[in-house]
Coordinates of C-alpha atoms in Angstrom, one line a residue:
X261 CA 0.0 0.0 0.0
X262 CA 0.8 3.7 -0.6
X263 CA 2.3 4.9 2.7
X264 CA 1.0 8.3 1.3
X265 CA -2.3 7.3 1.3
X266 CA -4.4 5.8 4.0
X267 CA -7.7 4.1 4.4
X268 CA -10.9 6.6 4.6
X269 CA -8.5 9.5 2.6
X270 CA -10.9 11.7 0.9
X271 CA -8.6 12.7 -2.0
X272 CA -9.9 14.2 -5.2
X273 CA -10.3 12.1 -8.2
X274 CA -7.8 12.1 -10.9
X275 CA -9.6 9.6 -13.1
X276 CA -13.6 9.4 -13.3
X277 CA -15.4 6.8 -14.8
X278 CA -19.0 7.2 -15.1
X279 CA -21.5 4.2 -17.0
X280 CA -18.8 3.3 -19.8
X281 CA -19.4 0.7 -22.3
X282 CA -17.0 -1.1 -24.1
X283 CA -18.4 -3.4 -27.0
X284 CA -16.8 -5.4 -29.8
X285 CA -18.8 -6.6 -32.9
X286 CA -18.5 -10.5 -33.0
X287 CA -18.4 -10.9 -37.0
X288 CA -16.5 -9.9 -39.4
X289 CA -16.6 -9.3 -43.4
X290 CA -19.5 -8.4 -45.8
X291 CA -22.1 -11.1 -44.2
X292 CA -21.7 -9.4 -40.8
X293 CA -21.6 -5.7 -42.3
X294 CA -25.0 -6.2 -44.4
X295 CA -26.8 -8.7 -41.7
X296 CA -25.3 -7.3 -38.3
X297 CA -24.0 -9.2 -35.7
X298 CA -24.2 -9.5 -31.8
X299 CA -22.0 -7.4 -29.6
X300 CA -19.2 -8.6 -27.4
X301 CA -20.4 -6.8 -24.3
X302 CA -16.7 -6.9 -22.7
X303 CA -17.4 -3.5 -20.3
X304 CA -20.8 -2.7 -19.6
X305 CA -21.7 0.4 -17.7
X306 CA -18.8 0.5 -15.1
X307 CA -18.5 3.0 -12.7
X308 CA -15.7 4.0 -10.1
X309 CA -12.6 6.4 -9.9
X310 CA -9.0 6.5 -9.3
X311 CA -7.8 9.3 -6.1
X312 CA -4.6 10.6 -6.6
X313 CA -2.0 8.6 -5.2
X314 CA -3.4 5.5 -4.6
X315 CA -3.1 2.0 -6.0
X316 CA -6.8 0.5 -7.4
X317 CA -6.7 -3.2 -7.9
X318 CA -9.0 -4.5 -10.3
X319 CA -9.3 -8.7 -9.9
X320 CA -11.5 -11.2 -11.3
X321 CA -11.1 -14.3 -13.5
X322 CA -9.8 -14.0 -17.5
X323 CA -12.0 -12.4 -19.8
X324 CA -13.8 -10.2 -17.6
X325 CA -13.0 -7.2 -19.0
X326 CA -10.4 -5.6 -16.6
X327 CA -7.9 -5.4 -20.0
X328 CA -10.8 -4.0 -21.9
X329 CA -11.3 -1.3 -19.2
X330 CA -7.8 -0.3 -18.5
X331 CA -7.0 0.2 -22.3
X332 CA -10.9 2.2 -22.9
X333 CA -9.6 4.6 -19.8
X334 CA -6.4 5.4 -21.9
X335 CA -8.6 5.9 -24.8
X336 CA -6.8 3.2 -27.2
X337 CA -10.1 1.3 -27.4
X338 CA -12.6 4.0 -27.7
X339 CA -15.6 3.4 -25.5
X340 CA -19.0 2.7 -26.7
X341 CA -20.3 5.1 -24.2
X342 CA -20.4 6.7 -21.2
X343 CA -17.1 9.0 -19.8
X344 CA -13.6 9.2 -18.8
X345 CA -12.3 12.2 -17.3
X346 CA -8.7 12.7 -16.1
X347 CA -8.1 16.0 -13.5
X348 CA -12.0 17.0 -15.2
X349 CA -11.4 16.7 -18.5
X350 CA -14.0 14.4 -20.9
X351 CA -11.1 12.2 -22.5
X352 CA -14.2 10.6 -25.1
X353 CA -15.1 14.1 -26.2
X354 CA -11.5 14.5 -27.3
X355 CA -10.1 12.8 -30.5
X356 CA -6.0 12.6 -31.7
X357 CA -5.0 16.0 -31.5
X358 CA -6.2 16.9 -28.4
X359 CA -5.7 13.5 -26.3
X360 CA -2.1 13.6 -27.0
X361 CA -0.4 16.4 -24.8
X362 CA -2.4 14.1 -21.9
X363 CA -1.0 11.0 -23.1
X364 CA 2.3 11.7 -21.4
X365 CA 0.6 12.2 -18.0
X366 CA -1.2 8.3 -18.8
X367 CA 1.5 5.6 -19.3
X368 CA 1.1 2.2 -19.2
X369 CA 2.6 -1.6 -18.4
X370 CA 1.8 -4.6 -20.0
X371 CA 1.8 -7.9 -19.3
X372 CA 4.0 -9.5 -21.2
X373 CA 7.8 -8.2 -20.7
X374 CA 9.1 -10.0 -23.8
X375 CA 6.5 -8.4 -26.6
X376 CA 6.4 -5.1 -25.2
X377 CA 9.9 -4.4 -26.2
X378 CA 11.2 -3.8 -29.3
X379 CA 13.7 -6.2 -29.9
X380 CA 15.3 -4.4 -32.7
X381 CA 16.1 -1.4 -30.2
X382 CA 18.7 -0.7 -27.6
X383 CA 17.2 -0.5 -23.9
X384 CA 18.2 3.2 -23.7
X385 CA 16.2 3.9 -27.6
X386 CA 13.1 2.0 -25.4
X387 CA 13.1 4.0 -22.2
X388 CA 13.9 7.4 -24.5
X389 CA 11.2 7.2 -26.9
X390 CA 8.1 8.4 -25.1
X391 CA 10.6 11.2 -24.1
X392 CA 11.0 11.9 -28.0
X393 CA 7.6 11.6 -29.0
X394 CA 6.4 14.3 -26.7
X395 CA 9.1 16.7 -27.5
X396 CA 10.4 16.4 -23.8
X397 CA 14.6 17.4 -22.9
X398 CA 16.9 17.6 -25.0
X399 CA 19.1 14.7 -26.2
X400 CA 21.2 14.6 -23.1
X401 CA 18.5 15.2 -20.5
X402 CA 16.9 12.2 -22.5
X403 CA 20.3 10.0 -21.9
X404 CA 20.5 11.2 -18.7
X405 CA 17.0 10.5 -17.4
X406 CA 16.9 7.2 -19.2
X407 CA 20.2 6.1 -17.0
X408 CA 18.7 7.4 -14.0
X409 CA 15.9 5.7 -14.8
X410 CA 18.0 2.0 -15.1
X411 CA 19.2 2.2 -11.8
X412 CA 15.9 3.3 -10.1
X413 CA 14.3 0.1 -10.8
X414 CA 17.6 -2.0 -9.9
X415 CA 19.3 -2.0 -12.9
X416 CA 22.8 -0.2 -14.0
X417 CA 23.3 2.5 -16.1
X418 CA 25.9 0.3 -18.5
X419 CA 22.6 -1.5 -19.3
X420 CA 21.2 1.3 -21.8
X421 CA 23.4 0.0 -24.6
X422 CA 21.7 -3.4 -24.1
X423 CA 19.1 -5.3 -26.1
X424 CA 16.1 -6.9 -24.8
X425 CA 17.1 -10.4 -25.4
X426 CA 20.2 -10.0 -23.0
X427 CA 17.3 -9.8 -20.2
X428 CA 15.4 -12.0 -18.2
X429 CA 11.8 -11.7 -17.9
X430 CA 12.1 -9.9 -14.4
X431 CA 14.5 -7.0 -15.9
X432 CA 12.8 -6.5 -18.8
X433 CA 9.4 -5.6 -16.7
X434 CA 11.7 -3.4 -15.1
X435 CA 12.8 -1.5 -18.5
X436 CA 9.1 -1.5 -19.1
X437 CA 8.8 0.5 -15.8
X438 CA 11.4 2.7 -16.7
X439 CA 9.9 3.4 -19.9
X440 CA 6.5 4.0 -18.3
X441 CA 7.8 6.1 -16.1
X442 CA 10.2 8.4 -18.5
X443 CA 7.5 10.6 -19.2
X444 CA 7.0 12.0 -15.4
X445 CA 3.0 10.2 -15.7
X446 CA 0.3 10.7 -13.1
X447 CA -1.3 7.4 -13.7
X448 CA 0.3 4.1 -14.7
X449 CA -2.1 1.3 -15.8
X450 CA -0.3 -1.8 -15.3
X451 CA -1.8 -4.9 -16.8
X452 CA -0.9 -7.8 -14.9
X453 CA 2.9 -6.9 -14.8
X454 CA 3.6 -9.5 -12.6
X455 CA 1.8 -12.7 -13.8
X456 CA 4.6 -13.7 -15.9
X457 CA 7.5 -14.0 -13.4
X458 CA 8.6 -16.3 -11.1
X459 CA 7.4 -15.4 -7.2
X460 CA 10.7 -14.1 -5.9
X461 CA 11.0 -12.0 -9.0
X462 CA 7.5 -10.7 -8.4
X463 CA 8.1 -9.9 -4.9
X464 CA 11.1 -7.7 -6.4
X465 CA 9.5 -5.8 -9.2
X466 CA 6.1 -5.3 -6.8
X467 CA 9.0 -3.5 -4.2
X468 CA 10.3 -1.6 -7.2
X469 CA 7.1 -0.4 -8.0
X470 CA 6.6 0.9 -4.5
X471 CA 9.7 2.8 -4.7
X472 CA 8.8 4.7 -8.0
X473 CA 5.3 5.2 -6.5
X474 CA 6.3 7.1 -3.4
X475 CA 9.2 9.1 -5.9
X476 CA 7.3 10.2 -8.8
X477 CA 3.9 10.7 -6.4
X478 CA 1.7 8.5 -9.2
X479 CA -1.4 6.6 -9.1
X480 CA -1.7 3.4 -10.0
X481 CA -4.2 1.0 -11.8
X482 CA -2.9 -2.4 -11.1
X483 CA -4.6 -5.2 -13.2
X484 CA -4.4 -8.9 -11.0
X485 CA -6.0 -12.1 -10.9
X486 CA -4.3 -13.0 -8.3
X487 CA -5.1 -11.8 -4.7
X488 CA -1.8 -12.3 -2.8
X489 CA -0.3 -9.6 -5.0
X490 CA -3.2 -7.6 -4.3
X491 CA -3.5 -7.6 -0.7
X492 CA 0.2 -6.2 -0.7
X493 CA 0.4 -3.6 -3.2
X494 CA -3.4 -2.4 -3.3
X495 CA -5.2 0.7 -1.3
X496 CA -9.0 0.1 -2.4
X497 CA -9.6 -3.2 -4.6
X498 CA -12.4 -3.2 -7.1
X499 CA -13.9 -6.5 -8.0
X500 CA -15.4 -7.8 -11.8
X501 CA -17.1 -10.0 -12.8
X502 CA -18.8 -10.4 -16.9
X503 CA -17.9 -7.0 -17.4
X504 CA -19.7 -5.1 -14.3
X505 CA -17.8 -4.3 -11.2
X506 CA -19.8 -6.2 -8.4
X507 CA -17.8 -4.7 -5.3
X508 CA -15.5 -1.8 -4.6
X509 CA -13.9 -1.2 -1.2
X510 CA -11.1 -0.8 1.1
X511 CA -8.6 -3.6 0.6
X512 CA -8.6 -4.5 4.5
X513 CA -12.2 -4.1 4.2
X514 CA -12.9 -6.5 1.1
X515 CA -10.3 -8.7 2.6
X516 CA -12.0 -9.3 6.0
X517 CA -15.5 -8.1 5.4
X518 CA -16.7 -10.1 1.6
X519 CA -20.4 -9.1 0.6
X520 CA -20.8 -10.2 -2.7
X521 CA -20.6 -14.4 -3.5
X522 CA -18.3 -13.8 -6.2
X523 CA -15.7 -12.3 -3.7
X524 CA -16.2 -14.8 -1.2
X525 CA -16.1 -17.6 -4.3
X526 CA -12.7 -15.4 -5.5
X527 CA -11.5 -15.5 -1.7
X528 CA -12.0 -18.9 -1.0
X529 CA -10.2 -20.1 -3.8
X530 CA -7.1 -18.6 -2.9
X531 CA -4.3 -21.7 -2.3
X532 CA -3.8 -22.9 1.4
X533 CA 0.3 -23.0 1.8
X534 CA 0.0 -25.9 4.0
X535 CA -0.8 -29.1 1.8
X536 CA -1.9 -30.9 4.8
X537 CA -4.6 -28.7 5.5
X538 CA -7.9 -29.0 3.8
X539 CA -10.4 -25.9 3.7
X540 CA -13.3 -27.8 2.2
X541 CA -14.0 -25.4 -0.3
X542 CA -15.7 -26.3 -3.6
X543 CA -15.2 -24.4 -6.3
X544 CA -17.6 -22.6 -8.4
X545 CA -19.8 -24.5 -10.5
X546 CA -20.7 -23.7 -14.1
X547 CA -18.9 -21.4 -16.8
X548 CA -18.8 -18.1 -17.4
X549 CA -21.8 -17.0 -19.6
X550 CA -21.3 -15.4 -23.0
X551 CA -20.4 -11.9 -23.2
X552 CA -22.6 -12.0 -26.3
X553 CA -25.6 -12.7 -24.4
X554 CA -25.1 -12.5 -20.6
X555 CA -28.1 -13.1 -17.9
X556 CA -30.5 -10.5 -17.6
X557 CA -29.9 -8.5 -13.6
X558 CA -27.3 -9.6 -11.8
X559 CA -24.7 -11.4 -14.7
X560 CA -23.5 -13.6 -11.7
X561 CA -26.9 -15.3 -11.2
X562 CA -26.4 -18.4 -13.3
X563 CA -24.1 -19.5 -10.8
X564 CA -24.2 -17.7 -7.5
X565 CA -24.8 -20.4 -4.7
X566 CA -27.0 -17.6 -2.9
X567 CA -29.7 -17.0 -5.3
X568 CA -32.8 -15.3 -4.2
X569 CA -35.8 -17.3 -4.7
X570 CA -39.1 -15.8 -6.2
X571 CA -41.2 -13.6 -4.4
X572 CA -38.5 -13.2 -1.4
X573 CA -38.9 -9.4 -2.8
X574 CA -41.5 -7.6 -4.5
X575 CA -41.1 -8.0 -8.4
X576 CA -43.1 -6.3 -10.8
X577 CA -44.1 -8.8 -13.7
X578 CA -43.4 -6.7 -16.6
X579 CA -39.9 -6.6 -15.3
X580 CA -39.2 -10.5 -16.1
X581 CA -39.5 -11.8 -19.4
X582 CA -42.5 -13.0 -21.0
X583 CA -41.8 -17.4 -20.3
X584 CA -41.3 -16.1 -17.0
X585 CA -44.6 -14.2 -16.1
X586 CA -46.2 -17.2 -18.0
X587 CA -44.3 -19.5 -15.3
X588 CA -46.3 -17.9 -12.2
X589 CA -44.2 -14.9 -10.9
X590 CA -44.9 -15.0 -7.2
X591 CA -43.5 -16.4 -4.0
X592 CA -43.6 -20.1 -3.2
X593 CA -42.2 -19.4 0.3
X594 CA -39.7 -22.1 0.1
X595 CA -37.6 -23.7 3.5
X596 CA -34.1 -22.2 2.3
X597 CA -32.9 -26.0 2.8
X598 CA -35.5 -26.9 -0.2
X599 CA -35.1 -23.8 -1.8
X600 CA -31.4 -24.8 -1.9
X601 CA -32.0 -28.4 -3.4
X602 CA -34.8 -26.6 -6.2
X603 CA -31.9 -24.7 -7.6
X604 CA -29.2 -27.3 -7.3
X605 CA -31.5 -29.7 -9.7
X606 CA -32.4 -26.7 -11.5
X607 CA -28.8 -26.0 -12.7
X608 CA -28.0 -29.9 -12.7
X609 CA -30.7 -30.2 -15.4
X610 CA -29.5 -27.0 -17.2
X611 CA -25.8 -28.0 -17.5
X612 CA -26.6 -31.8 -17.9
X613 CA -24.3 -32.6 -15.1
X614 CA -27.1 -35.0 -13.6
X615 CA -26.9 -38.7 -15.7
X616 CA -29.8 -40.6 -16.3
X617 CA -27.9 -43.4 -18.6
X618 CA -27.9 -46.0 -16.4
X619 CA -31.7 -45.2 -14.9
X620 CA -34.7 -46.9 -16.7
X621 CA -36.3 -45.3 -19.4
X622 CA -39.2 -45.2 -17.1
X623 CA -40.9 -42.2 -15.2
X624 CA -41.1 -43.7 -12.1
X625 CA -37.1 -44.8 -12.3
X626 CA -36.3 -41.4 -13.1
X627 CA -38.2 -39.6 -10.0
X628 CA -36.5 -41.8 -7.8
X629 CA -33.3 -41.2 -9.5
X630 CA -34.1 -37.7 -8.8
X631 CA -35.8 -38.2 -5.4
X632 CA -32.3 -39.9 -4.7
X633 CA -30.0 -37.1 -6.0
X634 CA -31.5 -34.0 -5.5
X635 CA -34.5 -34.5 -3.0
X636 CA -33.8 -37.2 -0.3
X637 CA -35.7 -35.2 2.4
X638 CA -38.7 -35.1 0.0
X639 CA -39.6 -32.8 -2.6
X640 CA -41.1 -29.2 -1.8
X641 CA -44.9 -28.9 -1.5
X642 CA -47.5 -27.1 -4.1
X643 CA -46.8 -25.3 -7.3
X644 CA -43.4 -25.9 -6.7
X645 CA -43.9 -30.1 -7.2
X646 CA -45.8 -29.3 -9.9
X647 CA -43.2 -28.3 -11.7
X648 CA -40.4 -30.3 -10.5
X649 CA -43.0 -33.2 -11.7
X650 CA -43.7 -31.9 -15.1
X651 CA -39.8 -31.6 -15.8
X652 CA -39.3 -35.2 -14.4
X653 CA -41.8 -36.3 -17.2
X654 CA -39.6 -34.4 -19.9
X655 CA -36.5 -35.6 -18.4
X656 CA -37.9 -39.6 -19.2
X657 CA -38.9 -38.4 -22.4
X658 CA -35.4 -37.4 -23.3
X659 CA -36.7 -33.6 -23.6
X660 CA -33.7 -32.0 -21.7
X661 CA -33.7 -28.9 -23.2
X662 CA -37.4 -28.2 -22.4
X663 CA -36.9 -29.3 -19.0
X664 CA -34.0 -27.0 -18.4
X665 CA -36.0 -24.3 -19.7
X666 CA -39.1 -25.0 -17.3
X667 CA -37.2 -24.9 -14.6
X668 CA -35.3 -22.1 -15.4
X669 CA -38.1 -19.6 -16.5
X670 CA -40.0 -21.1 -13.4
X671 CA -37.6 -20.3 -10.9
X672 CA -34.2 -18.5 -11.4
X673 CA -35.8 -16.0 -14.2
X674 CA -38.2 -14.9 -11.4
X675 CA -36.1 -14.2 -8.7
X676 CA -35.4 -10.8 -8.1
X677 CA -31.9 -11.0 -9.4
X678 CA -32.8 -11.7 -12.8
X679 CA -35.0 -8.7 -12.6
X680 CA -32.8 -6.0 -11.7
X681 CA -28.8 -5.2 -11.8
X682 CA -28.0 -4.6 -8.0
X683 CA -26.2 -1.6 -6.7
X684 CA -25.6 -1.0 -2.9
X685 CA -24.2 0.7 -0.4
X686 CA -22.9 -1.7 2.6
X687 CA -22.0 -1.2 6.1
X688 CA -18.1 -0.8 6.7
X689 CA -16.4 -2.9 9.3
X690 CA -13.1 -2.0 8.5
X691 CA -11.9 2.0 7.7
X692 CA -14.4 4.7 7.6
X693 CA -14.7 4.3 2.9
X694 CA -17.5 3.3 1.2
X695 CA -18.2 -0.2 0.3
X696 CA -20.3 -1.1 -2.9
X697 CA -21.7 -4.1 -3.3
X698 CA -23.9 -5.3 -6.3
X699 CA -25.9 -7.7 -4.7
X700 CA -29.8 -8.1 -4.0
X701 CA -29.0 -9.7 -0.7
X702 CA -28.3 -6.3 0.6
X703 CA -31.9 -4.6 0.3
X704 CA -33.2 -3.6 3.4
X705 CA -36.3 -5.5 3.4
X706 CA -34.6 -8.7 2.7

């Protein structure tokens, strides 16, 4: 952490992100331009902002969007829409001209150290370029800096004559950290810039970072998937998930005090160091949905292990779609032990994880087979059996997909986070910041 920030510090925002989009078209070529194609939703209406000084961690799984977010901030993947401002200033209103003088203030570090450096250039060319291309020093302030730069982040100024290839992975983040930093930025995005090296060599470059941090006063975006960097570099931590952020908050706080299930899923899978110790954690079930065509409300429904059931808060019909106001939107009032194994069959028959090859092709060999699996303490009374019956009869006739759509439509696509996209403000435990956490089970009537 910044020692020169501190948790609960109020400072201004240099970087401002209000509802940005980020979408890619999925097809390509003359079929696509006269027919149209879906859109890769790979940032959809994210909010949050940077302070000055401070590192932001942004975590979650691959193919989130946390790349797609960091490189739409800079402005080198226009957004769809929504805004960016840096220190007030509407970077998506600006176009080459006028985004470039800021450019020098925004650097950035990518992931890879190996094909983020010219190979056909000498170190010193590398860290002196973004120098060049904003008309900054003369030629020996350039050479100068650039050395200065080499032995800031550990390496020796007879190393500006050198190539890439005479580098290992570790020093040749480094010269990317030198080159970021030539420029005298005020924010560094830095896109996994650890994830490549070997864990003593990240522990190295993490301390280097610290260092140029607290010299050149500059705010970081750090890009992670993994959380044991991020507990030791990070001030506030901002969780992702499909392309929405689902919680923002202190990193103490988000550490010790989890709200949303994707957290606590993200949390608990983080390795135990002792192999003979066993946390009895199971990991999440399902895939990612489709950024094409993610779930309607909260995009981590499909597999949250917390799912709200229908009716446990006020829906209004023409909120769901159409199958499911067909499917009787209302509350079956549900033991949360029954609601528990209603949604467990429900995904089981959705993902055809439950097998039925060596059961009978027979109705009643199939309810007990489902009786047996799903259901052992009996099934859950009224409407509720109904339907559980009625997909039991598709699931003998072989009619999976129809059954995985009842009891989808019936159940999940009426709950309450199917409905709506969550947004919340949570109690602190830890620090005095905000915590935001995008998850229905944090309305006050629930």
């Amino acid at each position: 952490m910044s020692e020169a920030f501190e948790p609960g510090d109020e400072r201004e925002p240099v970087i401002e992100v209000e509802n940005m989009s980020k979408y890619f078209s999925a097809g390509s070529g003359f079929i696509a331009s006269v027919l149209g194609s879906p859109d890769v939703q790979a940032v959809d209406e994210v909010s949050l902002d940077i302070r000055s000084g401070e590192t932001l961690a942004l975590v979650g799984e691959s193919g989130c969007g946390k790349s797609t977010l960091a490189r739409a901030i800079l402005q080198l993947d226009r957004p769809t829409s929504g805004s960016v401002r840096f220190n007030g200033q509407d970077l998506t209103e600006m176009r080459g001209r006028e985004i470039r003088p800021l450019r020098q203030d925004m650097q950035m570090v990518f992931q890879d150290p190996h094909s983020s450096l010219n190979p056909r250039m000498k170190v010193g060319q590398i860290i002196e370029e973004p120098m060049q291309a904003h008309d900054l020093y003369d030629e020996d302030e350039r050479t100068r800096r650039a050395k200065e730069l080499l032995d800031k982040v550990g390496l020796e100024a007879a190393h500006y004559h050198r190539y890439p290839h005479e580098f290992s992975g570790g020093q040749r983040q480094r010269v990317n950290l030198a080159r970021a930093f030539s420029t005298d930025p005020e924010v560094v995005m830095c896109d996994e810039p650890t994830s490549a090296l070997d864990v003593s060599v990240q522990a190295q470059v993490l301390n280097v970072m610290t260092d140029l941090q607290e010299d050149f006063d500059v705010t970081y975006l750090f890009i992670s998937h993994d959380l044991s960097v991020v507990r030791y570099i990070a001030d506030r931590v901002a969780v992702m998930y499909l392309g929405h952020v689902v919680e923002l908050a202190e990193k103490e706080e988000l550490f010790e005090n989890p709200q949303h299930p994707y957290t606590k899923a993200l949390l608990d899978a983080i390795p135990v160091p002792d192999p003979r110790e066993t946390s009895g954690r199971a990991p999440l079930p399902g895939d990612v949905p489709s950024p094409i065509d993610p779930p309607s409300g909260c995009r981590f429904r499909t597999r949250c292990p917390r799912l709200i059931q229908p009716g446990t808060h006020d829906v209004d019909p023409e909120e769901v779609s159409g199958e499911a106001r067909e499917a009787r939107c209302e509350s079956y009032e549900m033991p949360e032990d029954v609601w528990d194994s209603v949604r467990t069959f429900s995904r089981a028959v959705n993902r055809r994880t439950f097998g039925l090859e060596d059961v009978e092709d027979a109705e009643g060999a199939v309810q007990r087979a489902v009786e047996d699996e799903f259901f052992p303490d009996g099934r859950p009374s009224g409407e509720p059996d109904e339907v559980i019956q009625a997909t039991i009869r598709l699931l003998a006739d072989g009619e999976w997909g129809e059954a995985g759509d009842l009891m989808e439509t019936t159940f999940e696509e009426n709950s309450i986070c199917a409905a709506r996209r969550p947004a919340y403000e949570v109690e602190t435990e830890h620090g005095s910041d905000r915590h935001f956490s995008a998850c229905h089970l944090h309305r006050e009537d629930g």
